[in-house]
Tab-separated table of C-alpha atoms in Angstrom:
chain	number	residue	atom	x	y	z
A	1	MET	CA	97.283	81.637	60.976
A	2	THR	CA	99.116	81.799	64.283
A	3	ARG	CA	102.809	82.668	63.913
A	4	TRP	CA	105.414	80.727	65.845
A	5	ARG	CA	108.918	81.621	66.903
A	6	SER	CA	111.686	79.315	65.705
A	7	ILE	CA	112.744	76.682	68.234
A	8	GLY	CA	116.342	76.636	66.956
A	9	GLY	CA	118.858	77.369	69.717
A	10	GLU	CA	116.224	77.366	72.452
A	11	LYS	CA	115.966	74.726	75.125
A	12	SER	CA	112.986	72.548	75.888
A	13	ARG	CA	112.215	69.949	78.455
A	14	GLN	CA	110.369	66.666	78.325
A	15	ALA	CA	107.897	67.213	81.156
A	16	GLY	CA	108.456	64.737	83.937
A	17	GLY	CA	111.215	62.977	82.024
A	18	GLY	CA	114.183	65.078	83.056
A	19	LEU	CA	115.453	65.385	79.459
A	20	GLN	CA	116.916	68.792	78.611
A	21	THR	CA	118.100	69.443	75.050
A	22	GLY	CA	119.006	72.298	72.745
A	23	GLY	CA	116.691	73.004	69.819
A	24	MET	CA	119.212	71.568	67.320
A	25	HIS	CA	119.134	68.248	69.132
A	26	PHE	CA	115.338	68.042	69.456
A	27	ALA	CA	114.972	65.282	66.858
A	28	ILE	CA	117.524	63.150	68.704
A	29	ALA	CA	115.635	63.736	71.954
A	30	LEU	CA	112.415	62.547	70.359
A	31	MET	CA	114.143	59.364	69.159
A	32	LEU	CA	115.154	58.646	72.757
A	33	MET	CA	111.620	58.953	74.104
A	34	PRO	CA	110.003	55.752	75.442
A	35	LEU	CA	108.236	53.886	72.674
A	36	HIS	CA	104.922	53.801	74.542
A	37	LEU	CA	104.409	57.558	74.133
A	38	PRO	CA	101.637	58.231	71.589
A	39	ALA	CA	102.475	59.869	68.291
A	40	GLN	CA	100.439	62.974	69.140
A	41	GLU	CA	103.082	63.996	71.693
A	42	ILE	CA	105.448	65.166	68.950
A	43	ASP	CA	102.857	67.392	67.303
A	44	PRO	CA	104.457	70.663	66.115
A	45	THR	CA	102.095	72.690	68.317
A	46	LEU	CA	103.292	70.835	71.399
A	47	ARG	CA	106.876	71.040	70.241
A	48	GLU	CA	106.672	74.815	69.963
A	49	LEU	CA	104.937	75.199	73.339
A	50	LEU	CA	107.526	73.090	75.130
A	51	ALA	CA	110.387	74.935	73.422
A	52	ASP	CA	109.174	78.337	74.662
A	53	PRO	CA	111.802	79.934	76.968
A	54	SER	CA	109.238	80.233	79.773
A	55	MET	CA	108.952	76.435	79.799
A	56	LYS	CA	112.671	75.674	80.269
A	57	THR	CA	112.210	74.262	83.791
A	58	ALA	CA	108.537	73.384	83.509
A	59	SER	CA	106.504	70.213	83.659
A	60	ALA	CA	103.448	70.158	81.445
A	61	GLY	CA	100.404	68.013	80.817
A	62	VAL	CA	98.098	68.345	77.801
A	63	CYS	CA	94.981	66.443	76.790
A	64	VAL	CA	92.522	67.378	74.038
A	65	ILE	CA	89.507	65.083	73.617
A	66	PRO	CA	86.727	65.357	71.022
A	67	MET	CA	83.291	65.626	72.555
A	68	GLU	CA	82.162	62.954	70.132
A	69	GLY	CA	84.798	60.238	70.335
A	70	GLU	CA	87.031	58.584	72.898
A	71	ILE	CA	90.560	59.005	71.539
A	72	PRO	CA	92.437	62.246	72.328
A	73	VAL	CA	93.548	64.146	69.253
A	74	MET	CA	96.512	65.509	71.195
A	75	GLU	CA	98.229	64.656	74.453
A	76	TRP	CA	101.505	65.244	76.232
A	77	GLN	CA	102.290	63.654	79.586
A	78	ALA	CA	98.516	63.420	79.996
A	79	ASP	CA	98.885	61.009	82.934
A	80	THR	CA	101.480	63.027	84.842
A	81	GLY	CA	100.217	64.368	88.171
A	82	LEU	CA	100.422	68.154	88.301
A	83	ILE	CA	99.132	70.975	90.506
A	84	PRO	CA	95.850	72.237	88.983
A	85	ALA	CA	95.480	75.527	90.937
A	86	SER	CA	92.024	77.054	90.381
A	87	THR	CA	91.110	74.703	87.543
A	88	MET	CA	90.069	72.564	90.514
A	89	LYS	CA	86.993	74.793	90.662
A	90	ALA	CA	85.820	73.251	87.394
A	91	ILE	CA	85.640	69.857	89.111
A	92	THR	CA	83.968	71.271	92.222
A	93	THR	CA	81.327	73.235	90.337
A	94	ALA	CA	80.579	70.422	87.884
A	95	THR	CA	80.115	68.026	90.802
A	96	ALA	CA	77.925	70.464	92.741
A	97	LEU	CA	75.645	71.017	89.746
A	98	GLN	CA	75.161	67.274	89.377
A	99	VAL	CA	74.872	66.352	93.076
A	100	LEU	CA	73.027	69.380	94.479
A	101	GLY	CA	71.313	70.602	91.319
A	102	PRO	CA	71.248	73.996	89.535
A	103	GLU	CA	68.272	75.177	91.618
A	104	TYR	CA	69.799	74.269	94.993
A	105	VAL	CA	69.830	77.127	97.495
A	106	PHE	CA	71.769	77.567	100.727
A	107	GLU	CA	69.467	78.445	103.623
A	108	THR	CA	70.156	80.532	106.709
A	109	LYS	CA	67.402	80.137	109.293
A	110	VAL	CA	66.555	82.554	112.086
A	111	PHE	CA	64.984	81.060	115.227
A	112	LEU	CA	63.765	82.263	118.583
A	113	LYS	CA	64.717	79.698	121.228
A	114	GLY	CA	64.049	80.617	124.822
A	115	ASP	CA	65.531	84.055	125.356
A	116	ASP	CA	68.031	83.710	122.509
A	117	LEU	CA	67.938	84.697	118.875
A	118	VAL	CA	69.628	81.941	116.863
A	119	VAL	CA	71.072	82.194	113.356
A	120	LYS	CA	71.364	78.630	112.066
A	121	GLY	CA	73.823	78.710	109.194
A	122	GLY	CA	73.562	76.631	106.060
A	123	GLY	CA	76.966	77.493	104.634
A	124	ASP	CA	75.671	80.250	102.344
A	125	PRO	CA	78.786	81.985	100.937
A	126	THR	CA	76.722	84.949	99.697
A	127	LEU	CA	75.310	85.994	103.095
A	128	GLY	CA	76.136	89.665	103.576
A	129	ALA	CA	78.329	89.565	100.467
A	130	THR	CA	77.256	92.905	99.040
A	131	SER	CA	76.258	94.729	102.226
A	132	LEU	CA	77.078	94.279	105.880
A	133	THR	CA	73.454	94.778	106.932
A	134	GLY	CA	71.437	94.362	103.731
A	135	ASP	CA	70.071	90.923	104.574
A	136	PHE	CA	69.281	91.879	108.178
A	137	GLU	CA	66.521	94.307	107.204
A	138	LYS	CA	64.255	91.432	106.170
A	139	TRP	CA	65.102	89.517	109.330
A	140	VAL	CA	64.106	92.393	111.575
A	141	VAL	CA	60.829	92.907	109.709
A	142	ALA	CA	59.991	89.222	110.294
A	143	LEU	CA	61.030	89.384	113.954
A	144	LYS	CA	58.906	92.456	114.622
A	145	ALA	CA	55.968	90.822	112.800
A	146	ALA	CA	56.362	87.936	115.263
A	147	GLY	CA	55.951	90.410	118.125
A	148	LEU	CA	59.598	90.672	119.144
A	149	ARG	CA	60.552	93.952	120.778
A	150	GLU	CA	63.556	92.883	122.833
A	151	ILE	CA	65.900	89.943	123.179
A	152	LEU	CA	66.481	88.940	126.771
A	153	GLY	CA	69.252	86.486	125.909
A	154	ASP	CA	72.038	86.307	123.326
A	155	VAL	CA	72.386	86.578	119.589
A	156	VAL	CA	73.876	83.197	118.679
A	157	ALA	CA	75.419	82.187	115.355
A	158	ASP	CA	75.411	78.411	114.843
A	159	PRO	CA	77.947	77.278	112.180
A	160	SER	CA	77.592	73.537	112.830
A	161	ARG	CA	76.393	72.774	109.271
A	162	PHE	CA	80.102	72.501	108.361
A	163	GLU	CA	82.945	71.009	110.352
A	164	SER	CA	84.629	73.389	112.777
A	165	ARG	CA	87.960	73.312	110.900
A	166	THR	CA	87.579	75.994	108.257
A	167	THR	CA	91.097	76.035	106.806
A	168	PRO	CA	92.725	72.875	105.402
A	169	ASN	CA	96.111	71.872	106.778
A	170	ASP	CA	97.551	72.159	103.282
A	171	TRP	CA	96.983	75.864	102.641
A	172	ALA	CA	100.045	78.105	102.779
A	173	TRP	CA	100.519	80.278	105.856
A	174	GLY	CA	100.958	83.307	103.602
A	175	ASP	CA	97.456	82.749	102.191
A	176	VAL	CA	95.200	81.966	105.145
A	177	GLY	CA	95.131	85.484	106.639
A	178	ASN	CA	94.179	87.133	103.351
A	179	TYR	CA	90.746	87.466	101.755
A	180	TYR	CA	91.401	84.742	99.168
A	181	GLY	CA	92.440	82.364	101.961
A	182	ALA	CA	89.201	82.742	103.934
A	183	GLY	CA	87.962	79.223	104.644
A	184	PRO	CA	84.274	78.273	104.590
A	185	SER	CA	82.146	78.250	107.737
A	186	GLY	CA	78.643	77.058	108.426
A	187	VAL	CA	77.901	80.764	108.909
A	188	ASN	CA	79.790	82.653	106.237
A	189	PHE	CA	79.466	86.425	106.383
A	190	HIS	CA	80.598	89.373	104.255
A	191	LYS	CA	82.671	87.000	102.089
A	192	ASN	CA	84.506	86.146	105.332
A	193	SER	CA	86.698	89.182	104.745
A	194	PHE	CA	87.368	92.714	105.997
A	195	ALA	CA	89.253	95.725	104.694
A	196	LEU	CA	92.333	97.503	106.077
A	197	THR	CA	93.221	100.953	104.773
A	198	PHE	CA	96.739	102.404	105.038
A	199	ARG	CA	98.525	105.655	104.379
A	200	GLY	CA	102.221	105.804	103.525
A	201	GLU	CA	104.141	109.068	103.200
A	202	VAL	CA	107.839	108.164	103.033
A	203	ILE	CA	109.166	105.312	100.899
A	204	GLY	CA	110.804	102.703	103.113
A	205	GLU	CA	109.158	103.999	106.266
A	206	SER	CA	106.149	102.637	108.156
A	207	ALA	CA	102.658	102.911	106.676
A	208	THR	CA	99.892	103.989	109.054
A	209	LEU	CA	96.772	101.844	109.502
A	210	THR	CA	93.933	104.354	109.242
A	211	LYS	CA	90.780	102.212	109.044
A	212	VAL	CA	89.532	98.663	109.603
A	213	TRP	CA	86.075	97.746	108.320
A	214	PRO	CA	84.234	95.817	109.499
A	215	LYS	CA	86.251	95.534	112.681
A	216	PRO	CA	86.626	91.835	113.597
A	217	PRO	CA	85.334	91.523	117.172
A	218	GLY	CA	87.982	91.044	119.853
A	219	VAL	CA	90.918	91.246	117.415
A	220	GLU	CA	94.065	93.337	117.864
A	221	PHE	CA	96.479	94.360	115.102
A	222	GLU	CA	100.252	94.435	114.788
A	223	ASN	CA	101.129	96.723	111.893
A	224	HIS	CA	104.505	96.095	110.261
A	225	MET	CA	103.502	97.475	106.858
A	226	LYS	CA	106.014	99.660	105.006
A	227	THR	CA	105.616	102.255	102.277
A	228	GLY	CA	106.622	101.243	98.773
A	229	SER	CA	107.137	103.332	95.659
A	230	PHE	CA	104.334	104.953	93.648
A	231	GLY	CA	102.467	102.362	91.623
A	232	SER	CA	104.019	99.396	93.423
A	233	GLY	CA	100.543	97.999	94.111
A	234	ASP	CA	99.356	95.629	96.810
A	235	GLN	CA	102.372	93.862	98.255
A	236	GLY	CA	100.832	93.530	101.697
A	237	TYR	CA	99.835	90.383	103.571
A	238	VAL	CA	97.736	89.683	106.641
A	239	TYR	CA	98.965	86.902	108.912
A	240	GLY	CA	96.722	85.041	111.335
A	241	GLY	CA	94.646	81.900	111.209
A	242	PRO	CA	91.028	81.029	112.063
A	243	GLY	CA	90.087	82.180	115.546
A	244	ALA	CA	93.158	84.411	115.871
A	245	LEU	CA	92.897	87.314	118.310
A	246	VAL	CA	96.013	89.042	116.971
A	247	LEU	CA	96.586	89.723	113.271
A	248	SER	CA	99.806	91.112	111.839
A	249	MET	CA	100.286	92.920	108.529
A	250	ARG	CA	103.562	92.861	106.635
A	251	GLY	CA	104.780	93.925	103.234
A	252	THR	CA	104.298	97.212	101.408
A	253	ILE	CA	101.606	99.492	100.059
A	254	PRO	CA	102.325	102.232	97.488
A	255	LYS	CA	103.111	105.734	98.658
A	256	GLY	CA	100.017	107.880	99.146
A	257	GLY	CA	96.785	107.709	101.070
A	258	GLY	CA	93.778	105.461	101.148
A	259	PHE	CA	95.286	102.218	99.888
A	260	THR	CA	93.209	99.205	100.966
A	261	ILE	CA	94.018	95.506	101.287
A	262	ASN	CA	91.646	92.753	102.420
A	263	GLY	CA	92.098	90.160	105.124
A	264	ALA	CA	90.239	87.013	106.160
A	265	LEU	CA	87.876	87.300	109.113
A	266	PRO	CA	89.237	85.072	111.905
A	267	ASN	CA	85.694	84.258	113.094
A	268	PRO	CA	82.972	84.895	110.469
A	269	PRO	CA	80.081	83.542	112.647
A	270	LEU	CA	81.008	85.914	115.486
A	271	MET	CA	81.235	88.785	113.014
A	272	CYS	CA	77.731	87.918	111.800
A	273	ALA	CA	76.290	87.741	115.331
A	274	THR	CA	78.026	90.988	116.330
A	275	ALA	CA	76.808	92.862	113.244
A	276	LEU	CA	73.266	91.526	113.721
A	277	LYS	CA	73.194	92.573	117.378
A	278	ALA	CA	74.292	96.094	116.452
A	279	PHE	CA	71.703	96.292	113.671
A	280	LEU	CA	68.888	95.127	115.947
A	281	GLU	CA	69.745	97.778	118.505
A	282	GLU	CA	69.923	100.422	115.778
A	283	LYS	CA	66.389	99.413	114.727
A	284	GLY	CA	65.050	99.683	118.262
A	285	VAL	CA	65.232	96.022	119.339
A	286	LEU	CA	66.989	95.874	122.700
A	287	VAL	CA	69.463	92.984	123.122
A	288	LYS	CA	70.296	92.328	126.776
A	289	GLY	CA	72.728	89.483	126.117
A	290	ARG	CA	75.867	89.239	123.979
A	291	ALA	CA	76.851	88.085	120.530
A	292	ARG	CA	78.350	84.605	120.567
A	293	VAL	CA	78.936	81.419	118.569
A	294	GLY	CA	77.640	77.982	119.501
A	295	GLU	CA	75.704	74.946	118.351
A	296	VAL	CA	72.004	75.137	119.200
A	297	GLN	CA	69.458	72.336	118.832
A	298	VAL	CA	66.347	73.695	117.155
A	299	ASP	CA	64.501	70.447	116.410
A	300	GLY	CA	60.766	71.047	116.348
A	301	LEU	CA	61.064	74.830	116.187
A	302	LYS	CA	59.725	76.812	113.263
A	303	PRO	CA	62.083	79.456	111.917
A	304	VAL	CA	60.975	83.063	112.111
A	305	TYR	CA	62.708	83.741	108.819
A	306	VAL	CA	64.564	81.725	106.157
A	307	GLN	CA	67.167	83.527	104.077
A	308	GLN	CA	67.852	81.805	100.753
A	309	SER	CA	70.894	82.260	98.577
A	310	PRO	CA	70.702	82.744	94.820
A	311	PRO	CA	70.320	79.394	92.996
A	312	LEU	CA	73.458	77.302	92.745
A	313	ALA	CA	73.763	77.821	88.977
A	314	LYS	CA	74.220	81.541	89.573
A	315	ILE	CA	76.795	80.960	92.334
A	316	VAL	CA	78.645	78.518	90.090
A	317	THR	CA	78.864	81.175	87.371
A	318	ALA	CA	80.228	83.734	89.843
A	319	THR	CA	82.686	81.134	91.126
A	320	ASN	CA	84.118	80.291	87.718
A	321	HIS	CA	84.029	83.808	86.291
A	322	ARG	CA	85.725	85.499	89.264
A	323	SER	CA	87.506	82.425	90.691
A	324	VAL	CA	86.066	82.980	94.190
A	325	ASN	CA	87.712	80.505	96.562
A	326	LEU	CA	85.096	80.894	99.297
A	327	TYR	CA	82.240	80.093	96.925
A	328	ALA	CA	83.989	76.989	95.631
A	329	ASP	CA	84.942	75.695	99.068
A	330	SER	CA	81.452	76.320	100.462
A	331	MET	CA	79.708	74.295	97.751
A	332	PHE	CA	82.477	71.684	98.128
A	333	LYS	CA	81.616	71.221	101.812
A	334	ALA	CA	77.880	71.334	101.088
A	335	LEU	CA	78.211	68.092	99.112
A	336	THR	CA	77.935	66.009	102.303
A	337	PRO	CA	75.702	66.252	105.396
A	338	GLY	CA	78.663	66.650	107.758
A	339	GLY	CA	80.287	69.387	105.692
A	340	SER	CA	83.776	67.943	106.081
A	341	THR	CA	86.738	68.095	103.725
A	342	ALA	CA	87.351	64.354	104.032
A	343	GLY	CA	83.719	63.530	103.330
A	344	SER	CA	83.520	65.842	100.331
A	345	VAL	CA	86.738	64.512	98.808
A	346	ALA	CA	85.409	60.968	99.155
A	347	LYS	CA	82.104	62.062	97.589
A	348	ILE	CA	83.815	63.614	94.581
A	349	ARG	CA	86.044	60.586	94.063
A	350	ARG	CA	83.062	58.219	94.147
A	351	HIS	CA	81.073	60.477	91.856
A	352	TRP	CA	83.579	60.638	89.004
A	353	LYS	CA	84.910	57.132	89.436
A	354	GLY	CA	81.308	55.993	89.052
A	355	GLN	CA	81.239	57.775	85.699
A	356	GLY	CA	84.273	55.866	84.502
A	357	VAL	CA	87.070	58.377	85.159
A	358	ASP	CA	90.384	56.763	86.151
A	359	LEU	CA	91.414	58.671	89.287
A	360	THR	CA	94.812	57.081	89.786
A	361	GLY	CA	97.028	59.704	91.430
A	362	PHE	CA	94.121	62.116	91.952
A	363	VAL	CA	94.783	64.081	95.185
A	364	MET	CA	92.327	66.697	96.450
A	365	HIS	CA	92.647	68.827	99.588
A	366	ASP	CA	90.024	71.510	98.940
A	367	GLY	CA	87.397	72.623	96.457
A	368	SER	CA	89.055	75.843	95.333
A	369	GLY	CA	92.518	74.694	94.266
A	370	LEU	CA	94.344	76.945	96.732
A	371	SER	CA	96.323	74.027	98.147
A	372	PRO	CA	99.684	73.521	96.403
A	373	ARG	CA	99.414	69.817	97.258
A	374	ASN	CA	96.429	69.119	95.020
A	375	THR	CA	97.458	66.797	92.192
A	376	MET	CA	95.699	65.574	89.085
A	377	THR	CA	96.360	64.819	85.472
A	378	ALA	CA	95.401	66.578	82.273
A	379	ARG	CA	93.529	63.453	81.183
A	380	GLN	CA	91.465	63.389	84.384
A	381	LEU	CA	90.507	67.045	83.996
A	382	ALA	CA	89.643	66.738	80.309
A	383	MET	CA	87.588	63.585	80.898
A	384	ILE	CA	85.672	65.140	83.805
A	385	LEU	CA	84.887	68.225	81.723
A	386	LYS	CA	83.698	66.091	78.823
A	387	LYS	CA	81.408	64.057	81.062
A	388	ALA	CA	80.206	67.204	82.842
A	389	ARG	CA	79.123	68.735	79.547
A	390	LYS	CA	77.247	65.591	78.508
A	391	HIS	CA	75.309	65.515	81.790
A	392	LYS	CA	71.836	67.067	81.919
A	393	THR	CA	73.369	69.970	83.858
A	394	GLY	CA	76.070	70.405	81.207
A	395	ARG	CA	74.632	73.593	79.749
A	396	PHE	CA	74.789	75.332	83.131
A	397	PHE	CA	78.352	74.161	83.611
A	398	GLU	CA	79.654	75.238	80.218
A	399	GLU	CA	77.929	78.612	80.436
A	400	SER	CA	79.525	79.198	83.848
A	401	LEU	CA	82.988	79.243	82.266
A	402	PRO	CA	84.267	82.656	81.172
A	403	VAL	CA	84.805	83.368	77.477
A	404	ALA	CA	88.283	84.073	76.128
A	405	GLY	CA	88.781	87.745	75.354
A	406	ARG	CA	85.342	88.625	76.696
A	407	SER	CA	84.567	87.839	80.345
A	408	GLY	CA	85.752	86.979	83.833
A	409	THR	CA	89.305	85.849	84.428
A	410	MET	CA	89.582	85.072	80.698
A	411	ALA	CA	88.777	88.630	79.557
A	412	GLY	CA	92.397	89.337	78.647
A	413	PHE	CA	93.245	85.873	77.337
A	414	GLY	CA	93.463	85.535	73.569
A	415	LYS	CA	91.855	88.896	72.869
A	416	GLY	CA	92.140	89.689	69.187
A	417	THR	CA	92.919	86.073	68.260
A	418	VAL	CA	90.811	83.222	66.954
A	419	LEU	CA	90.176	82.305	70.617
A	420	GLU	CA	88.145	85.427	71.366
A	421	GLY	CA	84.462	84.609	71.769
A	422	ARG	CA	85.100	80.967	70.923
A	423	LEU	CA	86.987	79.269	73.755
A	424	ARG	CA	85.457	78.875	77.231
A	425	ALA	CA	87.803	77.977	80.060
A	426	LYS	CA	88.553	78.016	83.776
A	427	SER	CA	91.991	79.392	84.443
A	428	GLY	CA	94.244	78.426	87.323
A	429	SER	CA	97.190	80.329	88.701
A	430	ILE	CA	99.250	80.091	91.871
A	431	THR	CA	103.002	80.556	92.258
A	432	ARG	CA	104.700	78.952	89.209
A	433	VAL	CA	101.480	77.229	88.142
A	434	LYS	CA	99.450	78.213	85.080
A	435	ALA	CA	96.604	76.038	83.837
A	436	TYR	CA	93.504	76.168	81.637
A	437	VAL	CA	90.655	73.703	81.198
A	438	GLY	CA	87.535	74.075	79.109
A	439	PHE	CA	85.949	73.708	75.690
A	440	PHE	CA	86.438	75.019	72.187
A	441	PRO	CA	84.922	74.406	68.768
A	442	GLY	CA	87.604	74.044	66.133
A	443	LEU	CA	87.286	75.890	62.842
A	444	SER	CA	85.997	72.605	61.449
A	445	GLY	CA	82.985	72.915	63.776
A	446	ARG	CA	83.962	69.878	65.838
A	447	LYS	CA	83.971	70.497	69.588
A	448	TYR	CA	86.650	69.517	72.106
A	449	ALA	CA	87.277	69.389	75.847
A	450	PHE	CA	90.826	70.260	76.813
A	451	ALA	CA	93.187	70.585	79.756
A	452	VAL	CA	96.611	72.247	79.717
A	453	LEU	CA	98.603	72.346	82.962
A	454	THR	CA	102.061	73.822	83.482
A	455	ASN	CA	104.064	73.723	86.712
A	456	ASN	CA	107.399	75.312	87.649
A	457	SER	CA	107.842	77.500	84.602
A	458	VAL	CA	110.630	80.087	84.563
A	459	SER	CA	108.125	82.868	83.859
A	460	SER	CA	104.464	83.006	82.954
A	461	PRO	CA	103.802	80.869	79.859
A	462	LYS	CA	100.498	82.663	79.220
A	463	LEU	CA	101.485	84.004	75.804
A	464	ALA	CA	102.802	80.618	74.708
A	465	LEU	CA	99.566	78.998	75.868
A	466	VAL	CA	97.491	81.536	73.931
A	467	HIS	CA	99.471	80.664	70.814
A	468	ALA	CA	99.165	76.924	71.404
A	469	LEU	CA	95.409	77.014	71.976
A	470	ALA	CA	94.872	79.290	68.984
A	471	GLU	CA	96.785	76.825	66.837
A	472	LEU	CA	94.615	73.988	68.106
A	473	VAL	CA	91.437	75.869	67.187
A	474	GLU	CA	92.799	76.547	63.701
A	475	LYS	CA	94.049	73.000	63.263
A	476	TYR	CA	90.886	71.203	64.398
């Protein structure tokens, strides 16, 4: 059985209620709670979780629902709006599987129009993901088979499948210049990121930028990076938004050579067109024009080549296992023909409301959960997961979630406990937010959907959450 620390002398907080009490007064605090709170909210497992020192300043929401049945077996502030962080990806991927289908593929089409070579993007987040030029080899073979030996015009990347605004207003400035803050484009390329390598010799002194790859076209760099101590890790940030022509780097890298951080490409379509132009010339296809970005009408033209992504089910698994923001936000925008944030949010709201989920207070600004202004409740998340699993695409969705103690972002969670190999969940973590949503079979064999969200904790409540979830598995 899971062992619990005594709550005596520790402080706990009623999430959202503003009530702070010492452990010896906990019973009195419970007596003062509003009478409408369900009895499950004083369950000993919840009591111990909320009394953990990491939770002293935290707000929490918990909802555990049996897959067969409508009444939660446990809840705590289940209707309190909280920041979900990357557990938002569970909603995005479940919706995409149902709306687009597990076999859906993103398509990038290559056209010859007049003197120009046109790359018509379909929002594929995997284009060039593993190699800068790997996909181009097949394009060039097709172009040469069509008789092309030179391009008299330009190489044009057309990203108009998605709206031109790639980064939501609600993402933090400290995120948008870094690889995890790379917003989706109609022409994504190389995970919309690039690498910067530094060398630092003297602690506290400047670190030298030694390499940029691939070099974003037309971009200059302001290097303010300093050298930190040995083993201090990646404390560096890239600053600069979409379309920026100057990027600055601040923070520290550990002392030594060859330490690399990753930034967000300011203009992924231009990077794609530039890399393609260089590859064509390397393969003996002369390009007389330039690489550029623009919308091109290709109605009535037959593509020379169509590049297809892996099926959506595979991208969904990569998204949930590795918590890839770009993948989530690309499939989020692919939900609607216009590829807009507003349209996709409206689509998701209609979709789950139509399945009977009460979305009161549900606020969504992106598909990845990077925005700190996203808000939802534990009940909404648990209900959406339950309905997602019962859908015909439910098997794909559940199998996309990493396994506690075994895989993905959950590989280190609950290892060596009853959770290992049993619980599947999507984790979520941004500054002072820790959340988990997913499924588990209790030791009784009965299966549950759950959501646990914590905001504004003093320190990471990960260990306390491992204990709480392990106790739930043992109890149910």
